[in-house]
PDB file of C-alpha atoms in Angstrom:
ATOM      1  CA  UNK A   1      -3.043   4.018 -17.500  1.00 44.00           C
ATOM      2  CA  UNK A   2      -2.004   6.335 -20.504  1.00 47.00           C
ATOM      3  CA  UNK A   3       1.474   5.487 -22.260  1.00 51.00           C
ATOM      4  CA  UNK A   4       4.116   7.455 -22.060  1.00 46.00           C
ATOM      5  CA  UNK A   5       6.753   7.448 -25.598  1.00 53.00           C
ATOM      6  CA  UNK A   6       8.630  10.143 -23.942  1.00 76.00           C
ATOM      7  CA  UNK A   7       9.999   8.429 -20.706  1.00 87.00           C
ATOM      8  CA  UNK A   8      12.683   5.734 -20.556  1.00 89.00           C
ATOM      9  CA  UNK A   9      14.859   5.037 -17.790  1.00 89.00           C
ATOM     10  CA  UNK A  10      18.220   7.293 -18.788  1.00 88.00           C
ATOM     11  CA  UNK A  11      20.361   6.848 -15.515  1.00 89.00           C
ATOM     12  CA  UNK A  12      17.737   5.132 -13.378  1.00 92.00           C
ATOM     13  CA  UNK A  13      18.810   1.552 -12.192  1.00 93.00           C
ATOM     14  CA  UNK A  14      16.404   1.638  -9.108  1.00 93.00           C
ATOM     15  CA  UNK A  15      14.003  -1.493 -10.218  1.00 94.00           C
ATOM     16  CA  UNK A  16      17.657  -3.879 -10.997  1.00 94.00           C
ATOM     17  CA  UNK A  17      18.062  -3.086  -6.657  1.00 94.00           C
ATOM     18  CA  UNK A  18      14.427  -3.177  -5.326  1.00 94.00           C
ATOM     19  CA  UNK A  19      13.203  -5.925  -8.233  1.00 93.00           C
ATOM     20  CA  UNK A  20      14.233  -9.716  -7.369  1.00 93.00           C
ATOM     21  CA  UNK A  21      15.059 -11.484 -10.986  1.00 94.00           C
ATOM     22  CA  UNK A  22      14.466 -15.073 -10.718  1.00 94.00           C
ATOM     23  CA  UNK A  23      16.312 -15.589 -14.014  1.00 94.00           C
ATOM     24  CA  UNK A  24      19.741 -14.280 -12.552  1.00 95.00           C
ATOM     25  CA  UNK A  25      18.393 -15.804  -8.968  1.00 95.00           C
ATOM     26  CA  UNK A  26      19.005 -11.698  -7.428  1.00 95.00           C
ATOM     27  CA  UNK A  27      16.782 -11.415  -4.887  1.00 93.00           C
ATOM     28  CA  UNK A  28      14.596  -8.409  -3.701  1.00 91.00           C
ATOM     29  CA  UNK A  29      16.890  -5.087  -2.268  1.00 92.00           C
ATOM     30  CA  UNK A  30      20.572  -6.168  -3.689  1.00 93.00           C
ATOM     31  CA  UNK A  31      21.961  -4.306  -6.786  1.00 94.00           C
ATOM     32  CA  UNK A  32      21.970  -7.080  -9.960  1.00 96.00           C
ATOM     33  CA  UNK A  33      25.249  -8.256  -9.983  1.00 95.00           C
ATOM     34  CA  UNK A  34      24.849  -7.567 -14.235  1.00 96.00           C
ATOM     35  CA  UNK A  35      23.310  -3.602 -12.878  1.00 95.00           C
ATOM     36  CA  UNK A  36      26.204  -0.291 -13.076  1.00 92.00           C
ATOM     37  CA  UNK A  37      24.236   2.068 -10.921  1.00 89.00           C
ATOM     38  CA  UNK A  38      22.889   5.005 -12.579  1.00 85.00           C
ATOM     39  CA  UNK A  39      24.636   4.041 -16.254  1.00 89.00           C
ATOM     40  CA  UNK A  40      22.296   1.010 -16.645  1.00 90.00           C
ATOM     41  CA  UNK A  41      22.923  -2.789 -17.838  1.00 92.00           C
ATOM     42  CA  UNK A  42      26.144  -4.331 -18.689  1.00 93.00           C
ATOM     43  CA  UNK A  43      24.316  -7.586 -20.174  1.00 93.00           C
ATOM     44  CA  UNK A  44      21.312  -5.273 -21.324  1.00 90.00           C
ATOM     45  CA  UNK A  45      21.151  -6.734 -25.007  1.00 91.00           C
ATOM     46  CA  UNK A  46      21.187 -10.472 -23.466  1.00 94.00           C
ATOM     47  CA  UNK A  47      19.174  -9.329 -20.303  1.00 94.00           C
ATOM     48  CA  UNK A  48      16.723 -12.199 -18.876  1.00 95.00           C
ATOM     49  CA  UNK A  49      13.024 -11.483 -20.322  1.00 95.00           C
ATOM     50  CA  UNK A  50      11.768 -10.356 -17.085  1.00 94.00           C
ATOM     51  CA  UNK A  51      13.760  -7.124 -17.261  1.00 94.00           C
ATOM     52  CA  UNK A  52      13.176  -6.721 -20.590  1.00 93.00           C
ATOM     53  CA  UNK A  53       9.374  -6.948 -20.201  1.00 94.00           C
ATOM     54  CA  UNK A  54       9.455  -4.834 -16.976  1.00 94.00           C
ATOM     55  CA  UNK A  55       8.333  -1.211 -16.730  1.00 94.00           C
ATOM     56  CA  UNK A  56       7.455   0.476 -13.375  1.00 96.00           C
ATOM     57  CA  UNK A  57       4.763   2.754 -13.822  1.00 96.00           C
ATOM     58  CA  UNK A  58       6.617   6.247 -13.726  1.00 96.00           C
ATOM     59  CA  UNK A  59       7.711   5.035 -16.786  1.00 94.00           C
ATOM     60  CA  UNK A  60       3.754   3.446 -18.736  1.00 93.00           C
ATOM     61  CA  UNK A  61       1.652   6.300 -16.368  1.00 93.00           C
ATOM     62  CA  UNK A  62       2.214  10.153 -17.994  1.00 89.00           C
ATOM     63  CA  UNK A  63      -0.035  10.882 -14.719  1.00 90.00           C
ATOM     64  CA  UNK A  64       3.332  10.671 -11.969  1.00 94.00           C
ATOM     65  CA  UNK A  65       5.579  13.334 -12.656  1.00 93.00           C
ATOM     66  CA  UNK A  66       9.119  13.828 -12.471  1.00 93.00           C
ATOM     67  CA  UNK A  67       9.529  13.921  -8.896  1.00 95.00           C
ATOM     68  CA  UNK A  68       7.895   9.703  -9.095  1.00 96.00           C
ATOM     69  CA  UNK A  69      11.271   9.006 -11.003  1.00 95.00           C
ATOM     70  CA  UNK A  70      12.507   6.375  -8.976  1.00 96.00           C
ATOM     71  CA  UNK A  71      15.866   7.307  -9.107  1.00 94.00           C
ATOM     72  CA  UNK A  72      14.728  10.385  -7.186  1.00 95.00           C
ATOM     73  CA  UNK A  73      11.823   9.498  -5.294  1.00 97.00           C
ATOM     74  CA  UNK A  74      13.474   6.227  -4.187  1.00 96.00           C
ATOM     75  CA  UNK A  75      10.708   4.254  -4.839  1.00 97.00           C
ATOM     76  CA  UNK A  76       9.884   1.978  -7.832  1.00 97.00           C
ATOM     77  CA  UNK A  77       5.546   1.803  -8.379  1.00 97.00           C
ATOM     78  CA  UNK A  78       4.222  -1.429  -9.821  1.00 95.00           C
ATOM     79  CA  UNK A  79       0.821  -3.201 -10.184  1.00 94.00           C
ATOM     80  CA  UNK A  80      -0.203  -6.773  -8.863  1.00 90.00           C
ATOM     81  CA  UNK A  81      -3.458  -7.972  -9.185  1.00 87.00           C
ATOM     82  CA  UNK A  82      -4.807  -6.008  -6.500  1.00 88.00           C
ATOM     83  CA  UNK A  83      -4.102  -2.690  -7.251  1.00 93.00           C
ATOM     84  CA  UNK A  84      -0.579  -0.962  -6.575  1.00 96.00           C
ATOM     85  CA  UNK A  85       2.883  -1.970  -4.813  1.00 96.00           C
ATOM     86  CA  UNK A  86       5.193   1.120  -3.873  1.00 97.00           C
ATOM     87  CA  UNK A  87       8.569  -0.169  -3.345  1.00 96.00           C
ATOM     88  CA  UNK A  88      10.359   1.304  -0.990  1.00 95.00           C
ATOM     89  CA  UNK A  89      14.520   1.492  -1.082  1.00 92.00           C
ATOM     90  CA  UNK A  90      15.475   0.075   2.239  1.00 89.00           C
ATOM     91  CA  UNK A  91      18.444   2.794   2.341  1.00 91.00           C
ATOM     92  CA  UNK A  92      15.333   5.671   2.636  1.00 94.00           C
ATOM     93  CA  UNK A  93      12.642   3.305   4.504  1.00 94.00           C
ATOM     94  CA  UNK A  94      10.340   6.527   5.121  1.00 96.00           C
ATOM     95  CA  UNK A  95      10.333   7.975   1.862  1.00 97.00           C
ATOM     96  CA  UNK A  96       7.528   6.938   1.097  1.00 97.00           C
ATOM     97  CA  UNK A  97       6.327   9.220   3.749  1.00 96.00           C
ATOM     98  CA  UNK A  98       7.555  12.320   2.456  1.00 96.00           C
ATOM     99  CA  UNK A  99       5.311  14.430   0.155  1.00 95.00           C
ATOM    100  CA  UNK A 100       4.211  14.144  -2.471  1.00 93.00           C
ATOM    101  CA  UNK A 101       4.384  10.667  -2.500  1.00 97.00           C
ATOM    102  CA  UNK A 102       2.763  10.246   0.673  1.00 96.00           C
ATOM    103  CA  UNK A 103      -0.392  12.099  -0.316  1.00 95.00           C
ATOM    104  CA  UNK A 104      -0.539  10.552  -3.575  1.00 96.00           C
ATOM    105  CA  UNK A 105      -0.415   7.385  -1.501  1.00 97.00           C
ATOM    106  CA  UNK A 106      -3.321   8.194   0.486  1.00 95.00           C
ATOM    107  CA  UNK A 107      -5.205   9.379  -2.414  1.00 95.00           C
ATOM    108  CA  UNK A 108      -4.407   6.038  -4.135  1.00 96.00           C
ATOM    109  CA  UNK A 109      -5.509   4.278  -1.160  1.00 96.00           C
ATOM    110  CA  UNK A 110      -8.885   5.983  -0.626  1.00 94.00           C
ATOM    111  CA  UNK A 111      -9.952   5.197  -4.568  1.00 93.00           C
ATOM    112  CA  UNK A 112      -8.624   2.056  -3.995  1.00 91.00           C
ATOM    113  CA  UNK A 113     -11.108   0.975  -1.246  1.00 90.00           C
ATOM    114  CA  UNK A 114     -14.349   2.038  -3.217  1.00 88.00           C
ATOM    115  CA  UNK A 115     -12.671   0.463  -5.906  1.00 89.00           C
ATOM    116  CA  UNK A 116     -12.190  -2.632  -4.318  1.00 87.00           C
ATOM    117  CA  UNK A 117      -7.853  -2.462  -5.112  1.00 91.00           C
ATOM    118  CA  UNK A 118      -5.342  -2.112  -2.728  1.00 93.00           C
ATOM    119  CA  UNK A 119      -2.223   0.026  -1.642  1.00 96.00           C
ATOM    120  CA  UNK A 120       1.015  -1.843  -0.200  1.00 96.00           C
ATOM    121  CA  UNK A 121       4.159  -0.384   0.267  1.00 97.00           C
ATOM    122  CA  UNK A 122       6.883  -2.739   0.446  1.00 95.00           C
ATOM    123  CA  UNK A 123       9.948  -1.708   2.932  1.00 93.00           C
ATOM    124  CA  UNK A 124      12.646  -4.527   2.640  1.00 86.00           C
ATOM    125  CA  UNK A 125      10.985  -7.665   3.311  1.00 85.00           C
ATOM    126  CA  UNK A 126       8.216  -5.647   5.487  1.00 92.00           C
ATOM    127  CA  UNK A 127       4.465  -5.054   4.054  1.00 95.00           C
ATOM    128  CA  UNK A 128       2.188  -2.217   4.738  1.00 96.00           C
ATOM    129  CA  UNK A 129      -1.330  -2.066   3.938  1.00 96.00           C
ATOM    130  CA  UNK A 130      -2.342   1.613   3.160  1.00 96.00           C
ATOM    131  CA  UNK A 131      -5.803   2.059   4.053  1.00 94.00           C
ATOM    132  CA  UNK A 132      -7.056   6.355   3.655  1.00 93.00           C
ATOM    133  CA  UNK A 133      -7.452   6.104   7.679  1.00 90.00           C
ATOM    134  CA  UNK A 134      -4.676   4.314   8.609  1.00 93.00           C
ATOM    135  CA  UNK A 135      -1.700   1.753   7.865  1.00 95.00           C
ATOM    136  CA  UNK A 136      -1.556  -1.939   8.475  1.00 96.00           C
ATOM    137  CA  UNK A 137       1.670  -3.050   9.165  1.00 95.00           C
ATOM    138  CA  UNK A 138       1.683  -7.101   8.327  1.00 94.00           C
ATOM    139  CA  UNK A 139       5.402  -7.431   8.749  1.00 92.00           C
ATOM    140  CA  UNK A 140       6.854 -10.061   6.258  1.00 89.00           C
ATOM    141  CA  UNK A 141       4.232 -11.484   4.198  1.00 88.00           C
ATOM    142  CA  UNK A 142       5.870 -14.891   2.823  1.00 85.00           C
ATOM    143  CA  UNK A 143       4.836 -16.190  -1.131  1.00 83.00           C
ATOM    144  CA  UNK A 144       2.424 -18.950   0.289  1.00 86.00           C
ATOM    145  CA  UNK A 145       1.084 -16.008   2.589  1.00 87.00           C
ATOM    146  CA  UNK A 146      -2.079 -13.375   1.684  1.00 88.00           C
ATOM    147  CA  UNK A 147      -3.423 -10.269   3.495  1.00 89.00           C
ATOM    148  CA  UNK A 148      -6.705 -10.829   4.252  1.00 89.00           C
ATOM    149  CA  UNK A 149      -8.896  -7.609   4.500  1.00 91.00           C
ATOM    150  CA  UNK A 150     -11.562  -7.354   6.632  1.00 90.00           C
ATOM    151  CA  UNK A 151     -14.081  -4.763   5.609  1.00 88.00           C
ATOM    152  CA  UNK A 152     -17.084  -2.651   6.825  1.00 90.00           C
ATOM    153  CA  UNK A 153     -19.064  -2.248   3.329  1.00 89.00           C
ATOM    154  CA  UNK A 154     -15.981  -1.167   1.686  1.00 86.00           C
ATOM    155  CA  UNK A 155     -13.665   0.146   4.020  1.00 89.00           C
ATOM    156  CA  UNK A 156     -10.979  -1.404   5.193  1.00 90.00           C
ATOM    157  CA  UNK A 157     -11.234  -1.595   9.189  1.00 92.00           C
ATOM    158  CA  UNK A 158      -8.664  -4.541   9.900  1.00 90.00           C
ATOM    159  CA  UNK A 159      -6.051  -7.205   7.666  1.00 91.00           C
ATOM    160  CA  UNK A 160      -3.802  -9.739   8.695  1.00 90.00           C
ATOM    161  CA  UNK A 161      -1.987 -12.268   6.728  1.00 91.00           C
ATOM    162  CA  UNK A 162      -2.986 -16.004   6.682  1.00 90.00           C
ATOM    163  CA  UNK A 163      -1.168 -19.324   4.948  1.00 89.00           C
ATOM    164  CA  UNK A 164      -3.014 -19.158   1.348  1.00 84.00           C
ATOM    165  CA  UNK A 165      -3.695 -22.916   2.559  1.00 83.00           C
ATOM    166  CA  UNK A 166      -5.988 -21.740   5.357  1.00 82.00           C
ATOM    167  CA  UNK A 167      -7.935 -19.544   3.251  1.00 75.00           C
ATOM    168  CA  UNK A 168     -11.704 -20.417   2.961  1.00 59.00           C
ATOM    169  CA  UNK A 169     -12.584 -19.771  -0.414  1.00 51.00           C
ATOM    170  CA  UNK A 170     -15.637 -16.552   0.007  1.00 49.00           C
ATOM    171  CA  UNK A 171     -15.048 -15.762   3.458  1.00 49.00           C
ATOM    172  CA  UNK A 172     -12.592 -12.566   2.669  1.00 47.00           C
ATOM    173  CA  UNK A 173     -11.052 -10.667   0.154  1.00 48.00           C
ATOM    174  CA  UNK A 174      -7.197 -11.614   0.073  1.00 48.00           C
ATOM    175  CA  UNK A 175      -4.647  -9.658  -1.253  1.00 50.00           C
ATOM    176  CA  UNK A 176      -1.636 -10.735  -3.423  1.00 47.00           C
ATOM    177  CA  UNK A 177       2.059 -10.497  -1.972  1.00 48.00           C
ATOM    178  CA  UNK A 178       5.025 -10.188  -4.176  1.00 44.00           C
ATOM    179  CA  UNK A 179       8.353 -11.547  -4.000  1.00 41.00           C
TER     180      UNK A 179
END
């Protein structure tokens, strides 16, 4: 990931919708009570340290263009230890679908699985495992919950999602959800 000193958010508000902020107890797809879409933070010099340590990664990666804004594209990219979450705004569930992003998805996805990492888009509460072949829809995938790849060397041919409680510790690679 390369750094980017020429980005910053300007008018883009999409992470304080898509984002949950424990601090302020927002959760995930409703607008930060403290959030003025598209003009930015009303409590931004007091903001919890969550937001202020938060950058999606049109912002960090010079590598996604313009059209990855997430103000445009309607979808706000992170990482998690696995490899990357595209949020998706519930208001456009499919854009994620549209190209470019859904090429650059598949892309993603296909580096991902030699690279032992993982694609999820995130639509509402709903979790999609991106695989270069196909998608995995896992529904909602709760915090004490994991997707659970199942793999043919290393491609993905099959996931579901198990209590993190009934995981046996080597028999599959798991993959973190997010809140």
């Amino acid at each position: 990931m390369t750094s980017s000193v020429n980005r910053s958010c300007g008018d883009c508000t999409f992470c304080c919708k898509v984002m949950a902020i424990e601090a302020l107890a927002k959760p995930v797809n409703a607008w930060c009570p403290h959030c003025e879409p598209g003009r930015g933070c009303a409590i931004y010099a007091s903001r919890p340290a969550e937001c202020e340590s938060f950058a999606c990664l049109w912002l960090v990666n010079d590598l996604l263009d313009a059209r990855w804004k997430p103000s445009r594209s309607k979808l706000v990219l992170t990482t998690s230890e696995d490899g990357i979450e595209v949020r998706c705004d519930p208001g456009f569930p499919d854009a994620w679908r549209n190209e470019p992003y859904a090429g650059d998805i598949r892309a993603w996805a296909a580096e991902g699985e030699t690279n032992d990492m993982t694609v999820v888009v995130i639509v509402g509460q709903r979790m999609i495992l991106v695989t270069p072949d196909r998608e995995f829809d896992l529904g909602i995938v709760g915090p004490d919950e994991r997707i659970v790849r199942e793999l043919e060397g290393t491609k993905v041919v099959g996931a579901t999602v198990v209590k993190e409680s009934d995981l046996d510790a080597g028999s599959a690679k798991g993959a973190a959800p997010t809140a």
